[in-house]
């Protein structure tokens, strides 16, 4: 009885372990197969590799590596080692910028490779080892059940229960084994498609190289975006400085113009003010030079001297002194009424100023 219980306990442990391994291995195999299909069928990824080859051939033109037909996938992880002369950017930055500006339909090739990141965590050797262990445990259980075809007691349910489990487990294992064999074929075909040797190429490294390239490429895109943003900010600041400079120069020119206008106005007003003061004080009359002219003797009165007097000289335009000193024609200053305001210097000054302003 104790022997039966021990065998039953071991069988139950194996049953639990089998279910756990089945749940673990099934998605691993599925992820590897899906990753192989994605890499093989992604047009975006294939076009990106073609572009890399084209760039490499252009850079190697004239050398022994020119016109290369292909490259190993681990070269994808070394693109960042090819840098520009200033060491600020590398080939990945150039590739990212080229795809974004010239071939934006290919730039998101990583979206086509969603299963690759999961597949690279799958170890083929570990898968094979677990499958061999499951197969061995199922074989041991099958041999053990041969000794329990006939129950040793009425309570002996070991053979009945474990036989049902063995039937289901063998069917599940066979499906898992078939899937694993298909996975191996997918991997071999993919590696061969990319020109690698299936016997020398580790599938984990193969997937890891692709994921590393994808992550490095996205990092280069992000850095390019930062560089563009920094350049835009720099150009904007430069433009703002130029605008500020132009604004200051314009304000300076405007202030100069206003100053000149004010100076000109000030000078004009000063002249008029001086004239007005001179007229009011009578200085304009006192300082006015008196011009005398010898009057010609009239006919029949030869030898007689004429009276000396001021004779205004008429011209096309009266001078300022003429305007200020002229009197109305036909009038005699001696016969004007004493109450007339024309003889008032202040009134005459105002009248003269108005005439000057009207010129």
Short mmCIF file of C-alpha atoms in Angstrom, two decimals:
data_model
loop_
_atom_site.label_atom_id
_atom_site.label_comp_id
_atom_site.label_asym_id
_atom_site.label_seq_id
_atom_site.Cartn_x
_atom_site.Cartn_y
_atom_site.Cartn_z
CA UNK A 1 0.00 0.00 0.00
CA UNK A 2 2.84 2.36 0.89
CA UNK A 3 4.49 1.55 -2.44
CA UNK A 4 1.34 2.38 -4.32
CA UNK A 5 0.96 5.66 -2.49
CA UNK A 6 4.58 6.65 -3.29
CA UNK A 7 4.12 5.82 -6.97
CA UNK A 8 0.86 7.71 -7.02
CA UNK A 9 2.53 10.76 -5.42
CA UNK A 10 5.34 10.77 -7.95
CA UNK A 11 2.86 10.46 -10.79
CA UNK A 12 0.87 13.42 -9.51
CA UNK A 13 4.04 15.55 -9.28
CA UNK A 14 4.90 14.65 -12.87
CA UNK A 15 1.36 15.47 -13.98
CA UNK A 16 1.54 18.95 -12.43
CA UNK A 17 5.01 19.57 -13.85
CA UNK A 18 3.92 18.40 -17.29
CA UNK A 19 1.04 20.88 -17.37
CA UNK A 20 3.36 23.74 -16.34
CA UNK A 21 5.95 22.89 -18.98
CA UNK A 22 3.26 22.56 -21.60
CA UNK A 23 1.96 26.06 -20.81
CA UNK A 24 5.50 27.43 -20.92
CA UNK A 25 6.79 25.78 -24.09
CA UNK A 26 3.72 26.24 -26.27
CA UNK A 27 3.85 30.09 -26.42
CA UNK A 28 7.65 30.03 -26.78
CA UNK A 29 7.44 27.89 -29.90
CA UNK A 30 4.58 29.98 -31.25
CA UNK A 31 6.55 33.24 -30.71
CA UNK A 32 9.59 31.92 -32.58
CA UNK A 33 7.47 30.79 -35.52
CA UNK A 34 5.60 34.13 -35.61
CA UNK A 35 8.89 36.06 -35.47
CA UNK A 36 10.26 34.09 -38.41
CA UNK A 37 7.17 34.87 -40.45
CA UNK A 38 7.27 38.58 -39.56
CA UNK A 39 10.92 38.98 -40.52
CA UNK A 40 10.47 37.02 -43.72
CA UNK A 41 7.29 38.82 -44.85
CA UNK A 42 7.93 42.42 -43.75
CA UNK A 43 8.37 44.59 -46.84
CA UNK A 44 9.33 47.60 -44.73
CA UNK A 45 12.19 45.72 -43.08
CA UNK A 46 13.38 44.29 -46.40
CA UNK A 47 13.37 47.74 -48.04
CA UNK A 48 15.32 49.16 -45.10
CA UNK A 49 17.98 46.46 -45.51
CA UNK A 50 18.17 47.23 -49.23
CA UNK A 51 18.72 50.89 -48.45
CA UNK A 52 21.49 50.03 -45.99
CA UNK A 53 23.19 47.92 -48.64
CA UNK A 54 22.89 50.76 -51.15
CA UNK A 55 24.41 53.25 -48.72
CA UNK A 56 27.22 50.84 -47.89
CA UNK A 57 28.05 50.27 -51.55
CA UNK A 58 28.06 54.00 -52.18
CA UNK A 59 30.42 54.60 -49.28
CA UNK A 60 32.70 51.76 -50.42
CA UNK A 61 32.74 52.81 -54.07
CA UNK A 62 36.23 52.49 -55.47
CA UNK A 63 37.33 49.97 -52.87
CA UNK A 64 37.42 46.18 -52.93
CA UNK A 65 34.12 46.09 -51.01
CA UNK A 66 32.25 47.98 -53.70
CA UNK A 67 29.19 46.38 -55.35
CA UNK A 68 28.59 44.01 -52.44
CA UNK A 69 25.59 41.72 -52.86
CA UNK A 70 24.73 41.50 -49.18
CA UNK A 71 25.93 41.64 -45.60
CA UNK A 72 25.57 39.61 -42.42
CA UNK A 73 22.79 40.68 -40.10
CA UNK A 74 25.17 41.27 -37.20
CA UNK A 75 26.46 44.23 -39.25
CA UNK A 76 23.24 46.01 -38.30
CA UNK A 77 24.53 46.38 -34.74
CA UNK A 78 27.67 48.13 -36.00
CA UNK A 79 26.07 50.93 -38.02
CA UNK A 80 26.49 53.40 -35.19
CA UNK A 81 30.26 52.89 -35.37
CA UNK A 82 30.33 54.65 -38.76
CA UNK A 83 30.36 58.31 -37.71
CA UNK A 84 30.52 61.68 -39.41
CA UNK A 85 33.66 63.82 -39.41
CA UNK A 86 32.50 65.85 -36.42
CA UNK A 87 31.55 62.63 -34.52
CA UNK A 88 28.17 64.15 -33.67
CA UNK A 89 26.07 61.73 -35.70
CA UNK A 90 26.50 58.30 -37.24
CA UNK A 91 25.11 56.17 -40.03
CA UNK A 92 22.00 55.33 -38.03
CA UNK A 93 21.13 59.03 -37.77
CA UNK A 94 21.62 59.38 -41.51
CA UNK A 95 19.49 56.29 -42.21
CA UNK A 96 16.72 57.47 -39.89
CA UNK A 97 16.66 60.93 -41.49
CA UNK A 98 16.69 59.43 -44.99
CA UNK A 99 13.75 57.14 -44.24
CA UNK A 100 11.72 59.88 -42.55
CA UNK A 101 12.24 62.43 -45.32
CA UNK A 102 12.42 60.28 -48.46
CA UNK A 103 10.73 56.97 -47.59
CA UNK A 104 8.34 57.56 -44.67
CA UNK A 105 6.35 54.47 -45.66
CA UNK A 106 9.21 52.27 -44.44
CA UNK A 107 10.32 54.11 -41.32
CA UNK A 108 8.04 52.18 -38.92
CA UNK A 109 9.39 48.74 -39.88
CA UNK A 110 9.68 47.84 -36.18
CA UNK A 111 5.90 47.65 -35.99
CA UNK A 112 6.03 44.64 -38.32
CA UNK A 113 8.35 42.75 -35.94
CA UNK A 114 6.30 42.63 -32.74
CA UNK A 115 7.04 38.97 -31.94
CA UNK A 116 10.81 39.21 -32.37
CA UNK A 117 11.40 40.73 -28.92
CA UNK A 118 9.61 37.76 -27.32
CA UNK A 119 11.28 35.20 -29.56
CA UNK A 120 14.80 36.35 -28.70
CA UNK A 121 14.23 35.26 -25.08
CA UNK A 122 13.62 31.69 -26.21
CA UNK A 123 16.59 29.36 -25.88
CA UNK A 124 16.49 26.57 -28.42
CA UNK A 125 18.77 24.31 -26.36
CA UNK A 126 16.54 24.73 -23.32
CA UNK A 127 13.46 23.93 -25.40
CA UNK A 128 15.03 20.77 -26.71
CA UNK A 129 16.12 19.72 -23.24
CA UNK A 130 12.66 20.23 -21.73
CA UNK A 131 11.02 18.29 -24.53
CA UNK A 132 13.39 15.38 -24.02
CA UNK A 133 12.63 15.42 -20.31
CA UNK A 134 8.90 15.39 -20.93
CA UNK A 135 9.25 12.49 -23.34
CA UNK A 136 11.32 10.52 -20.88
CA UNK A 137 8.84 11.10 -18.04
CA UNK A 138 5.94 9.99 -20.22
CA UNK A 139 7.86 6.81 -21.11
CA UNK A 140 8.49 6.06 -17.44
CA UNK A 141 4.83 6.59 -16.62
CA UNK A 142 3.80 4.29 -19.44
CA UNK A 143 6.06 1.48 -18.18
CA UNK A 144 4.83 1.96 -14.65
CA UNK A 145 1.24 1.57 -15.73
CA UNK A 146 2.10 -1.83 -17.23
CA UNK A 147 2.49 -3.13 -13.68
CA UNK A 148 -0.84 -1.70 -12.58
CA UNK A 149 -3.17 -3.08 -15.17
CA UNK A 150 -4.73 -5.16 -12.45
CA UNK A 151 -5.56 -3.18 -9.27
CA UNK A 152 -3.92 -4.58 -6.13
CA UNK A 153 -6.95 -3.61 -4.06
CA UNK A 154 -10.33 -2.04 -4.35
CA UNK A 155 -8.84 1.28 -3.35
CA UNK A 156 -6.15 1.14 -6.04
CA UNK A 157 -7.22 3.80 -8.57
CA UNK A 158 -3.66 4.58 -9.75
CA UNK A 159 -3.84 2.66 -13.00
CA UNK A 160 -7.24 4.03 -13.97
CA UNK A 161 -6.51 7.69 -13.26
CA UNK A 162 -3.00 7.81 -14.65
CA UNK A 163 -3.91 5.87 -17.78
CA UNK A 164 -6.43 8.60 -18.67
CA UNK A 165 -3.80 11.29 -17.99
CA UNK A 166 -1.20 9.44 -20.04
CA UNK A 167 -3.48 9.29 -23.04
CA UNK A 168 -4.12 13.06 -22.96
CA UNK A 169 -0.49 13.89 -22.17
CA UNK A 170 0.90 11.84 -25.04
CA UNK A 171 -1.45 13.57 -27.48
CA UNK A 172 -0.42 17.02 -26.17
CA UNK A 173 3.25 16.13 -26.28
CA UNK A 174 3.02 14.85 -29.85
CA UNK A 175 1.44 18.15 -30.92
CA UNK A 176 4.12 20.07 -29.06
CA UNK A 177 6.86 17.98 -30.64
CA UNK A 178 5.38 18.58 -34.10
CA UNK A 179 5.25 22.32 -33.44
CA UNK A 180 8.87 22.26 -32.30
CA UNK A 181 9.92 20.48 -35.48
CA UNK A 182 8.03 23.09 -37.54
CA UNK A 183 9.74 25.83 -35.57
CA UNK A 184 13.11 24.35 -36.43
CA UNK A 185 12.23 24.39 -40.11
CA UNK A 186 11.05 28.02 -39.90
CA UNK A 187 14.33 29.02 -38.27
CA UNK A 188 16.47 27.12 -40.77
CA UNK A 189 14.65 28.60 -43.75
CA UNK A 190 14.88 32.13 -42.34
CA UNK A 191 18.57 31.92 -41.58
CA UNK A 192 19.25 30.45 -45.01
CA UNK A 193 17.12 33.17 -46.64
CA UNK A 194 19.40 35.82 -45.14
CA UNK A 195 22.52 34.04 -46.31
CA UNK A 196 23.63 32.67 -42.96
CA UNK A 197 24.74 29.15 -42.07
CA UNK A 198 22.04 27.43 -39.98
CA UNK A 199 24.63 25.18 -38.33
CA UNK A 200 26.73 28.14 -37.19
CA UNK A 201 24.01 30.63 -36.44
CA UNK A 202 22.37 30.77 -33.04
CA UNK A 203 18.70 31.70 -33.28
CA UNK A 204 18.82 33.78 -30.08
CA UNK A 205 21.70 35.85 -31.46
CA UNK A 206 19.91 36.17 -34.78
CA UNK A 207 16.82 37.66 -33.17
CA UNK A 208 18.88 39.74 -30.72
CA UNK A 209 20.79 41.41 -33.57
CA UNK A 210 17.53 42.45 -35.20
CA UNK A 211 16.05 43.79 -31.97
CA UNK A 212 19.25 45.66 -31.14
CA UNK A 213 19.16 47.27 -34.57
CA UNK A 214 15.49 48.25 -34.14
CA UNK A 215 16.13 49.81 -30.73
CA UNK A 216 19.24 51.67 -31.92
CA UNK A 217 17.32 52.95 -34.93
CA UNK A 218 14.48 54.31 -32.77
CA UNK A 219 17.03 55.95 -30.48
CA UNK A 220 18.62 57.63 -33.52
CA UNK A 221 15.19 58.89 -34.61
CA UNK A 222 14.62 60.39 -31.18
CA UNK A 223 18.04 62.06 -31.26
CA UNK A 224 17.33 63.44 -34.73
CA UNK A 225 14.09 64.93 -33.42
CA UNK A 226 15.99 66.62 -30.58
CA UNK A 227 18.57 67.98 -33.02
CA UNK A 228 15.80 69.37 -35.26
CA UNK A 229 14.03 70.95 -32.30
CA UNK A 230 17.27 72.52 -31.07
CA UNK A 231 17.96 73.86 -34.55
CA UNK A 232 14.46 75.32 -34.80
CA UNK A 233 14.85 77.00 -31.40
CA UNK A 234 18.22 78.39 -32.46
CA UNK A 235 16.81 79.72 -35.73
CA UNK A 236 13.84 81.21 -33.91
CA UNK A 237 16.10 82.92 -31.38
CA UNK A 238 18.27 84.22 -34.21
CA UNK A 239 15.19 85.52 -36.03
CA UNK A 240 13.94 87.20 -32.87
CA UNK A 241 17.33 88.85 -32.34
CA UNK A 242 17.29 90.11 -35.91
CA UNK A 243 13.78 91.48 -35.45
CA UNK A 244 14.80 93.17 -32.21
CA UNK A 245 17.83 94.67 -33.93
CA UNK A 246 15.71 95.96 -36.81
CA UNK A 247 13.16 97.32 -34.34
CA UNK A 248 15.85 99.18 -32.39
CA UNK A 249 17.34 100.60 -35.58
CA UNK A 250 13.89 101.69 -36.77
CA UNK A 251 13.15 103.35 -33.43
CA UNK A 252 16.52 105.05 -33.56
CA UNK A 253 15.88 106.38 -37.07
CA UNK A 254 12.38 107.47 -36.07
CA UNK A 255 13.67 109.31 -33.00
CA UNK A 256 16.25 111.06 -35.15
CA UNK A 257 13.52 112.16 -37.58
CA UNK A 258 11.34 113.47 -34.79
CA UNK A 259 14.29 115.35 -33.31
CA UNK A 260 15.08 116.96 -36.64
CA UNK A 261 11.44 118.02 -37.13
CA UNK A 262 11.31 119.48 -33.63
CA UNK A 263 14.57 121.30 -34.16
CA UNK A 264 13.33 122.72 -37.46
CA UNK A 265 10.07 123.81 -35.89
CA UNK A 266 11.88 125.34 -32.98
CA UNK A 267 14.15 127.35 -35.22
CA UNK A 268 11.16 128.66 -37.26
CA UNK A 269 9.22 129.60 -34.18
CA UNK A 270 12.25 131.38 -32.79
CA UNK A 271 12.58 133.55 -35.89
CA UNK A 272 8.93 134.56 -35.79
CA UNK A 273 9.17 135.28 -32.09
CA UNK A 274 12.18 137.54 -32.66
CA UNK A 275 10.31 139.41 -35.41
CA UNK A 276 7.27 139.84 -33.18
CA UNK A 277 9.35 141.16 -30.30
CA UNK A 278 11.17 143.54 -32.59
CA UNK A 279 7.90 144.89 -33.96
CA UNK A 280 6.33 145.34 -30.55
CA UNK A 281 9.33 147.18 -29.10
CA UNK A 282 9.91 149.27 -32.23
CA UNK A 283 13.41 147.92 -32.62
CA UNK A 284 12.60 146.83 -36.16
CA UNK A 285 11.93 150.47 -37.07
CA UNK A 286 14.94 151.89 -35.28
CA UNK A 287 17.38 149.40 -36.74
CA UNK A 288 15.93 149.65 -40.25
CA UNK A 289 18.47 151.33 -42.54
CA UNK A 290 17.20 154.51 -44.23
CA UNK A 291 17.89 154.69 -47.91
CA UNK A 292 18.09 158.13 -49.49
CA UNK A 293 17.99 159.12 -53.09
CA UNK A 294 18.64 162.43 -54.82
CA UNK A 295 15.38 163.49 -56.46
CA UNK A 296 15.78 164.58 -60.06
CA UNK A 297 14.78 168.20 -60.70
CA UNK A 298 11.53 168.75 -62.52
CA UNK A 299 11.43 170.24 -65.97
CA UNK A 300 11.38 174.04 -65.86
CA UNK A 301 12.91 174.05 -62.41
CA UNK A 302 16.51 173.45 -63.26
CA UNK A 303 18.99 174.34 -60.70
CA UNK A 304 16.55 173.84 -57.80
CA UNK A 305 17.34 171.13 -55.24
CA UNK A 306 14.55 168.71 -54.47
CA UNK A 307 13.52 167.70 -50.97
CA UNK A 308 15.19 164.66 -49.61
CA UNK A 309 12.79 161.78 -48.83
CA UNK A 310 12.33 158.01 -48.83
CA UNK A 311 11.03 156.61 -52.04
CA UNK A 312 9.89 153.00 -51.75
CA UNK A 313 11.15 150.78 -54.49
CA UNK A 314 8.55 148.57 -56.05
CA UNK A 315 9.45 145.06 -57.19
CA UNK A 316 7.76 141.85 -58.08
CA UNK A 317 7.73 140.87 -54.43
CA UNK A 318 7.87 143.32 -51.52
CA UNK A 319 10.67 142.79 -49.06
CA UNK A 320 9.92 142.28 -45.36
CA UNK A 321 10.97 145.87 -44.50
CA UNK A 322 8.84 147.25 -47.37
CA UNK A 323 5.83 145.35 -46.09
CA UNK A 324 6.36 146.57 -42.55
CA UNK A 325 6.89 150.25 -43.53
CA UNK A 326 4.50 150.65 -46.45
CA UNK A 327 1.43 152.85 -46.04
CA UNK A 328 -1.86 152.69 -47.89
CA UNK A 329 -1.69 154.38 -51.28
CA UNK A 330 -3.33 157.82 -51.64
CA UNK A 331 -3.09 158.43 -47.91
CA UNK A 332 -1.13 161.06 -46.04
CA UNK A 333 0.28 160.20 -42.70
CA UNK A 334 -0.04 163.77 -41.58
CA UNK A 335 -3.78 163.94 -42.30
CA UNK A 336 -4.71 160.60 -40.59
CA UNK A 337 -6.84 160.71 -37.55
CA UNK A 338 -4.98 160.51 -34.30
CA UNK A 339 -7.43 157.89 -33.18
CA UNK A 340 -6.48 155.55 -36.02
CA UNK A 341 -4.87 152.27 -34.72
CA UNK A 342 -2.63 152.02 -37.77
CA UNK A 343 -0.01 154.13 -36.05
CA UNK A 344 0.03 151.79 -33.02
CA UNK A 345 3.26 149.70 -33.16
CA UNK A 346 1.59 146.71 -31.50
CA UNK A 347 -1.24 146.69 -34.05
CA UNK A 348 1.15 147.11 -36.95
CA UNK A 349 3.31 144.28 -35.57
CA UNK A 350 0.37 141.93 -35.39
CA UNK A 351 -0.73 142.85 -38.91
CA UNK A 352 2.79 142.38 -40.24
CA UNK A 353 3.15 139.00 -38.54
CA UNK A 354 -0.07 137.80 -40.09
CA UNK A 355 1.14 138.90 -43.51
CA UNK A 356 4.43 137.12 -42.99
CA UNK A 357 2.72 133.90 -42.05
CA UNK A 358 0.49 134.17 -45.11
CA UNK A 359 3.53 134.26 -47.45
#
